[in-house]
Amino acid sequence: MTTVADESPSQSETSAASALAPQIGVIMGSASDWDVMREAGALLEEMAIPHECRIVSAHRTPDRLYHYAKSAKERGLRVIIAAAGGAAALPGMTAAMTTLPVFGVPIETKTLKGLDSLLSIAQMPFGVPVGTLAIGRAGAKNAALLAVAILALSDEAVARKWEAFRKRQSEEVAEAPPKKP
Ligand code: RP5
């Protein structure tokens, strides 16, 4: 199966799991976020979950964001993952314009190590929630897994994949550290 790992967000459209109507939307504020967000795309690809990856900037392409968020539900998306760095408005603004669940991934920044991104995404006012993940790659991958967990609530095939992932993960943990350092 083609993975999105080595491709840009737009090229990832040709991948197998993206050929079906997407259920998960992965958006990011800049092409520079793709190095981290490709991890979310790769995980969804690996689990064959229909998804799309797009660059949508709250500050640089506000019209694109408006159209994306407003059309997301009617296009069949069930969950949106939004990643941004710095003054990271994208997840919150997306959540403001859709009732779909939105997960935010804070991208690590050079100046403040992603603390700026984290606080911008986490500190939403009451009534417009964004589920905020860890800064960087772990957050990107966990956002994908949370989105899968949500789909699994109403899709048995996805539930089986999700349970298999968790089982495999547990089985891969050794009981003791390796003898040689
Ligand atoms: C944010 O600004 C993006 O999400 C990115 O993390 C950050 C820097 O963007 P570039 O200047 O690299 O395009 O909007």
PDB file of C-alpha atoms and ligand atoms in Angstrom:
ATOM      1  CA  MET A   1       0.000   0.000   0.000  1.00  0.00           C
ATOM      2  CA  THR A   2       1.252   3.469  -0.775  1.00  0.00           C
ATOM      3  CA  THR A   3       1.872   5.415   2.392  1.00  0.00           C
ATOM      4  CA  VAL A   4       1.626   9.148   2.762  1.00  0.00           C
ATOM      5  CA  ALA A   5       4.831   9.243   4.756  1.00  0.00           C
ATOM      6  CA  ASP A   6       7.036  10.484   1.934  1.00  0.00           C
ATOM      7  CA  GLU A   7       4.514  12.587   0.106  1.00  0.00           C
ATOM      8  CA  SER A   8       3.135  16.076   0.406  1.00  0.00           C
ATOM      9  CA  PRO A   9      -0.442  16.509   1.690  1.00  0.00           C
ATOM     10  CA  SER A  10      -1.826  16.980  -1.838  1.00  0.00           C
ATOM     11  CA  GLN A  11      -0.012  13.948  -3.254  1.00  0.00           C
ATOM     12  CA  SER A  12      -1.392  11.799  -0.440  1.00  0.00           C
ATOM     13  CA  GLU A  13      -4.767  12.021  -2.195  1.00  0.00           C
ATOM     14  CA  THR A  14      -3.723   9.214  -4.486  1.00  0.00           C
ATOM     15  CA  SER A  15      -3.169   6.759  -1.626  1.00  0.00           C
ATOM     16  CA  ALA A  16      -5.510   3.811  -1.113  1.00  0.00           C
ATOM     17  CA  ALA A  17      -7.168   4.937   2.113  1.00  0.00           C
ATOM     18  CA  SER A  18      -7.731   8.386   0.649  1.00  0.00           C
ATOM     19  CA  ALA A  19      -9.506   7.097  -2.433  1.00  0.00           C
ATOM     20  CA  LEU A  20     -12.756   6.549  -0.498  1.00  0.00           C
ATOM     21  CA  ALA A  21     -14.847   9.439   0.853  1.00  0.00           C
ATOM     22  CA  PRO A  22     -12.749  10.781   3.713  1.00  0.00           C
ATOM     23  CA  GLN A  23     -14.034  10.377   7.258  1.00  0.00           C
ATOM     24  CA  ILE A  24     -11.128  12.095   8.966  1.00  0.00           C
ATOM     25  CA  GLY A  25      -9.795  15.459   7.875  1.00  0.00           C
ATOM     26  CA  VAL A  26      -6.187  16.244   8.741  1.00  0.00           C
ATOM     27  CA  ILE A  27      -5.451  19.934   8.298  1.00  0.00           C
ATOM     28  CA  MET A  28      -2.327  21.914   9.108  1.00  0.00           C
ATOM     29  CA  GLY A  29      -1.413  25.569   9.075  1.00  0.00           C
ATOM     30  CA  SER A  30       1.623  25.258   6.834  1.00  0.00           C
ATOM     31  CA  ALA A  31       3.477  22.846   4.581  1.00  0.00           C
ATOM     32  CA  SER A  32       6.201  23.048   7.234  1.00  0.00           C
ATOM     33  CA  ASP A  33       3.883  21.143   9.596  1.00  0.00           C
ATOM     34  CA  TRP A  34       3.743  18.152   7.251  1.00  0.00           C
ATOM     35  CA  ASP A  35       6.988  16.661   8.533  1.00  0.00           C
ATOM     36  CA  VAL A  36       5.156  16.045  11.829  1.00  0.00           C
ATOM     37  CA  MET A  37       1.636  15.541  10.505  1.00  0.00           C
ATOM     38  CA  ARG A  38       2.716  12.899   8.002  1.00  0.00           C
ATOM     39  CA  GLU A  39       2.872  10.633  11.055  1.00  0.00           C
ATOM     40  CA  ALA A  40      -0.882  11.010  11.529  1.00  0.00           C
ATOM     41  CA  GLY A  41      -1.453  10.433   7.821  1.00  0.00           C
ATOM     42  CA  ALA A  42       0.780   7.369   7.807  1.00  0.00           C
ATOM     43  CA  LEU A  43      -1.059   5.816  10.747  1.00  0.00           C
ATOM     44  CA  LEU A  44      -4.457   6.371   9.136  1.00  0.00           C
ATOM     45  CA  GLU A  45      -3.077   4.971   5.890  1.00  0.00           C
ATOM     46  CA  GLU A  46      -1.704   1.912   7.688  1.00  0.00           C
ATOM     47  CA  MET A  47      -5.115   1.276   9.272  1.00  0.00           C
ATOM     48  CA  ALA A  48      -6.857   1.945   5.932  1.00  0.00           C
ATOM     49  CA  ILE A  49      -9.049   4.684   7.350  1.00  0.00           C
ATOM     50  CA  PRO A  50     -10.381   7.025   4.632  1.00  0.00           C
ATOM     51  CA  HIS A  51      -8.897  10.435   5.273  1.00  0.00           C
ATOM     52  CA  GLU A  52      -7.619  13.571   3.589  1.00  0.00           C
ATOM     53  CA  CYS A  53      -4.664  15.829   4.378  1.00  0.00           C
ATOM     54  CA  ARG A  54      -4.822  19.534   3.557  1.00  0.00           C
ATOM     55  CA  ILE A  55      -2.955  22.768   4.211  1.00  0.00           C
ATOM     56  CA  VAL A  56      -5.390  25.285   5.668  1.00  0.00           C
ATOM     57  CA  SER A  57      -4.053  28.356   7.439  1.00  0.00           C
ATOM     58  CA  ALA A  58      -6.224  30.355   9.819  1.00  0.00           C
ATOM     59  CA  HIS A  59      -4.119  33.447   9.230  1.00  0.00           C
ATOM     60  CA  ARG A  60      -2.933  33.125   5.615  1.00  0.00           C
ATOM     61  CA  THR A  61      -5.930  31.412   4.010  1.00  0.00           C
ATOM     62  CA  PRO A  62      -8.941  32.368   6.162  1.00  0.00           C
ATOM     63  CA  ASP A  63     -11.396  31.859   3.268  1.00  0.00           C
ATOM     64  CA  ARG A  64     -10.074  28.341   2.705  1.00  0.00           C
ATOM     65  CA  LEU A  65     -10.541  27.614   6.395  1.00  0.00           C
ATOM     66  CA  TYR A  66     -14.099  28.958   6.339  1.00  0.00           C
ATOM     67  CA  HIS A  67     -15.081  26.788   3.386  1.00  0.00           C
ATOM     68  CA  TYR A  68     -13.306  23.728   4.781  1.00  0.00           C
ATOM     69  CA  ALA A  69     -14.929  23.924   8.227  1.00  0.00           C
ATOM     70  CA  LYS A  70     -18.375  24.851   6.923  1.00  0.00           C
ATOM     71  CA  SER A  71     -18.477  22.028   4.370  1.00  0.00           C
ATOM     72  CA  ALA A  72     -16.763  19.351   6.477  1.00  0.00           C
ATOM     73  CA  LYS A  73     -19.868  17.725   7.930  1.00  0.00           C
ATOM     74  CA  GLU A  74     -21.869  17.609   4.705  1.00  0.00           C
ATOM     75  CA  ARG A  75     -18.847  16.122   2.905  1.00  0.00           C
ATOM     76  CA  GLY A  76     -18.969  13.202   5.331  1.00  0.00           C
ATOM     77  CA  LEU A  77     -16.086  14.000   7.640  1.00  0.00           C
ATOM     78  CA  ARG A  78     -16.621  12.690  11.188  1.00  0.00           C
ATOM     79  CA  VAL A  79     -13.549  14.097  12.938  1.00  0.00           C
ATOM     80  CA  ILE A  80     -11.077  16.873  12.171  1.00  0.00           C
ATOM     81  CA  ILE A  81      -7.450  16.903  13.273  1.00  0.00           C
ATOM     82  CA  ALA A  82      -5.952  20.383  13.097  1.00  0.00           C
ATOM     83  CA  ALA A  83      -2.258  21.101  13.621  1.00  0.00           C
ATOM     84  CA  ALA A  84      -0.634  24.484  13.990  1.00  0.00           C
ATOM     85  CA  GLY A  85       2.357  26.159  15.536  1.00  0.00           C
ATOM     86  CA  GLY A  86       2.973  29.481  17.270  1.00  0.00           C
ATOM     87  CA  ALA A  87      -0.158  31.621  17.514  1.00  0.00           C
ATOM     88  CA  ALA A  88      -2.021  28.447  16.672  1.00  0.00           C
ATOM     89  CA  ALA A  89      -5.519  29.641  15.815  1.00  0.00           C
ATOM     90  CA  LEU A  90      -6.396  26.860  13.359  1.00  0.00           C
ATOM     91  CA  PRO A  91      -7.874  24.226  15.717  1.00  0.00           C
ATOM     92  CA  GLY A  92      -9.946  26.746  17.666  1.00  0.00           C
ATOM     93  CA  MET A  93     -11.235  28.567  14.604  1.00  0.00           C
ATOM     94  CA  THR A  94     -12.118  25.249  12.993  1.00  0.00           C
ATOM     95  CA  ALA A  95     -14.007  24.184  16.110  1.00  0.00           C
ATOM     96  CA  ALA A  96     -15.833  27.522  16.071  1.00  0.00           C
ATOM     97  CA  MET A  97     -17.224  26.770  12.618  1.00  0.00           C
ATOM     98  CA  THR A  98     -18.240  23.120  12.894  1.00  0.00           C
ATOM     99  CA  THR A  99     -19.901  20.845  15.436  1.00  0.00           C
ATOM    100  CA  LEU A 100     -17.633  17.951  14.456  1.00  0.00           C
ATOM    101  CA  PRO A 101     -15.105  16.911  17.105  1.00  0.00           C
ATOM    102  CA  VAL A 102     -11.815  18.740  16.589  1.00  0.00           C
ATOM    103  CA  PHE A 103      -8.460  17.554  17.897  1.00  0.00           C
ATOM    104  CA  GLY A 104      -5.588  20.004  18.011  1.00  0.00           C
ATOM    105  CA  VAL A 105      -1.931  19.104  17.555  1.00  0.00           C
ATOM    106  CA  PRO A 106       0.532  21.737  18.815  1.00  0.00           C
ATOM    107  CA  ILE A 107       3.550  21.941  16.506  1.00  0.00           C
ATOM    108  CA  GLU A 108       6.926  22.472  18.157  1.00  0.00           C
ATOM    109  CA  THR A 109       8.335  25.950  17.511  1.00  0.00           C
ATOM    110  CA  LYS A 110      11.951  27.129  17.508  1.00  0.00           C
ATOM    111  CA  THR A 111      11.421  30.095  19.813  1.00  0.00           C
ATOM    112  CA  LEU A 112       9.197  28.613  22.522  1.00  0.00           C
ATOM    113  CA  LYS A 113       9.474  24.847  21.897  1.00  0.00           C
ATOM    114  CA  GLY A 114       5.761  24.543  21.161  1.00  0.00           C
ATOM    115  CA  LEU A 115       4.545  25.880  24.486  1.00  0.00           C
ATOM    116  CA  ASP A 116       3.027  28.784  22.545  1.00  0.00           C
ATOM    117  CA  SER A 117       1.215  26.326  20.255  1.00  0.00           C
ATOM    118  CA  LEU A 118       0.069  24.181  23.173  1.00  0.00           C
ATOM    119  CA  LEU A 119      -1.429  27.047  25.138  1.00  0.00           C
ATOM    120  CA  SER A 120      -3.011  28.632  22.063  1.00  0.00           C
ATOM    121  CA  ILE A 121      -4.786  25.365  21.317  1.00  0.00           C
ATOM    122  CA  ALA A 122      -5.625  24.211  24.839  1.00  0.00           C
ATOM    123  CA  GLN A 123      -6.947  27.449  26.308  1.00  0.00           C
ATOM    124  CA  MET A 124     -10.266  27.508  24.485  1.00  0.00           C
ATOM    125  CA  PRO A 125     -13.214  29.277  26.115  1.00  0.00           C
ATOM    126  CA  PHE A 126     -16.130  27.253  27.451  1.00  0.00           C
ATOM    127  CA  GLY A 127     -18.479  26.061  24.713  1.00  0.00           C
ATOM    128  CA  VAL A 128     -15.991  25.553  21.884  1.00  0.00           C
ATOM    129  CA  PRO A 129     -13.871  22.548  22.844  1.00  0.00           C
ATOM    130  CA  VAL A 130     -10.676  21.416  21.136  1.00  0.00           C
ATOM    131  CA  GLY A 131      -9.229  18.125  22.334  1.00  0.00           C
ATOM    132  CA  THR A 132      -5.595  19.070  22.729  1.00  0.00           C
ATOM    133  CA  LEU A 133      -2.833  16.537  22.219  1.00  0.00           C
ATOM    134  CA  ALA A 134       0.849  16.473  23.111  1.00  0.00           C
ATOM    135  CA  ILE A 135       3.307  18.722  21.275  1.00  0.00           C
ATOM    136  CA  GLY A 136       4.769  17.187  18.123  1.00  0.00           C
ATOM    137  CA  ARG A 137       4.894  13.654  16.763  1.00  0.00           C
ATOM    138  CA  ALA A 138       3.284  11.863  19.723  1.00  0.00           C
ATOM    139  CA  GLY A 139       0.409  14.338  19.528  1.00  0.00           C
ATOM    140  CA  ALA A 140       0.042  13.839  15.782  1.00  0.00           C
ATOM    141  CA  LYS A 141      -0.106  10.067  16.130  1.00  0.00           C
ATOM    142  CA  ASN A 142      -2.393  10.140  19.160  1.00  0.00           C
ATOM    143  CA  ALA A 143      -4.764  12.511  17.367  1.00  0.00           C
ATOM    144  CA  ALA A 144      -5.063   9.927  14.604  1.00  0.00           C
ATOM    145  CA  LEU A 145      -5.688   7.180  17.158  1.00  0.00           C
ATOM    146  CA  LEU A 146      -8.341   9.215  18.973  1.00  0.00           C
ATOM    147  CA  ALA A 147     -10.081   9.868  15.673  1.00  0.00           C
ATOM    148  CA  VAL A 148     -10.001   6.129  14.963  1.00  0.00           C
ATOM    149  CA  ALA A 149     -11.412   5.432  18.443  1.00  0.00           C
ATOM    150  CA  ILE A 150     -14.337   7.748  17.696  1.00  0.00           C
ATOM    151  CA  LEU A 151     -15.076   6.060  14.371  1.00  0.00           C
ATOM    152  CA  ALA A 152     -14.800   2.690  16.123  1.00  0.00           C
ATOM    153  CA  LEU A 153     -17.820   3.522  18.286  1.00  0.00           C
ATOM    154  CA  SER A 154     -20.105   3.180  15.281  1.00  0.00           C
ATOM    155  CA  ASP A 155     -18.111   1.055  12.832  1.00  0.00           C
ATOM    156  CA  GLU A 156     -17.333  -2.551  13.708  1.00  0.00           C
ATOM    157  CA  ALA A 157     -14.626  -2.959  11.075  1.00  0.00           C
ATOM    158  CA  VAL A 158     -12.797   0.077  12.463  1.00  0.00           C
ATOM    159  CA  ALA A 159     -13.351  -1.205  16.017  1.00  0.00           C
ATOM    160  CA  ARG A 160     -11.627  -4.471  15.104  1.00  0.00           C
ATOM    161  CA  LYS A 161      -8.644  -2.591  13.668  1.00  0.00           C
ATOM    162  CA  TRP A 162      -8.451  -0.373  16.733  1.00  0.00           C
ATOM    163  CA  GLU A 163      -8.565  -3.339  19.107  1.00  0.00           C
ATOM    164  CA  ALA A 164      -5.972  -5.198  17.028  1.00  0.00           C
ATOM    165  CA  PHE A 165      -3.670  -2.165  17.151  1.00  0.00           C
ATOM    166  CA  ARG A 166      -3.892  -1.985  20.941  1.00  0.00           C
ATOM    167  CA  LYS A 167      -3.371  -5.740  21.329  1.00  0.00           C
ATOM    168  CA  ARG A 168      -0.334  -5.738  19.052  1.00  0.00           C
ATOM    169  CA  GLN A 169       1.112  -2.764  20.908  1.00  0.00           C
ATOM    170  CA  SER A 170       0.806  -4.576  24.242  1.00  0.00           C
ATOM    171  CA  GLU A 171       2.314  -7.750  22.829  1.00  0.00           C
ATOM    172  CA  GLU A 172       5.342  -5.837  21.539  1.00  0.00           C
ATOM    173  CA  VAL A 173       6.356  -4.631  24.989  1.00  0.00           C
ATOM    174  CA  ALA A 174       9.139  -6.827  26.381  1.00  0.00           C
ATOM    175  CA  GLU A 175       8.860  -7.990  29.979  1.00  0.00           C
ATOM    176  CA  ALA A 176      12.453  -7.050  30.769  1.00  0.00           C
ATOM    177  CA  PRO A 177      15.019  -4.670  29.300  1.00  0.00           C
ATOM    178  CA  PRO A 178      17.676  -6.143  26.978  1.00  0.00           C
ATOM    179  CA  LYS A 179      20.620  -7.761  28.787  1.00  0.00           C
ATOM    180  CA  LYS A 180      23.242  -5.811  26.829  1.00  0.00           C
ATOM    181  CA  PRO A 181      23.098  -2.004  27.148  1.00  0.00           C
TER     182      PRO A 181
HETATM  183  C1  RP5 B   1       1.629  28.245  11.730  1.00  0.00           C
HETATM  184  O1  RP5 B   1       2.830  28.912  11.661  1.00  0.00           O
HETATM  185  C2  RP5 B   1       1.860  26.949  11.044  1.00  0.00           C
HETATM  186  O2  RP5 B   1       1.002  25.991  11.573  1.00  0.00           O
HETATM  187  C3  RP5 B   1       3.307  26.638  11.293  1.00  0.00           C
HETATM  188  O3  RP5 B   1       3.470  25.726  12.358  1.00  0.00           O
HETATM  189  C4  RP5 B   1       3.877  27.985  11.704  1.00  0.00           C
HETATM  190  C5  RP5 B   1       5.003  28.428  10.816  1.00  0.00           C
HETATM  191  O4  RP5 B   1       4.586  28.396   9.469  1.00  0.00           O
HETATM  192  P1  RP5 B   1       5.610  28.668   8.292  1.00  0.00           P
HETATM  193  O5  RP5 B   1       6.152  30.048   8.493  1.00  0.00           O
HETATM  194  O6  RP5 B   1       6.671  27.593   8.388  1.00  0.00           O
HETATM  195  O7  RP5 B   1       4.802  28.527   7.019  1.00  0.00           O
HETATM  196  O8  RP5 B   1       0.594  28.957  11.130  1.00  0.00           O
END
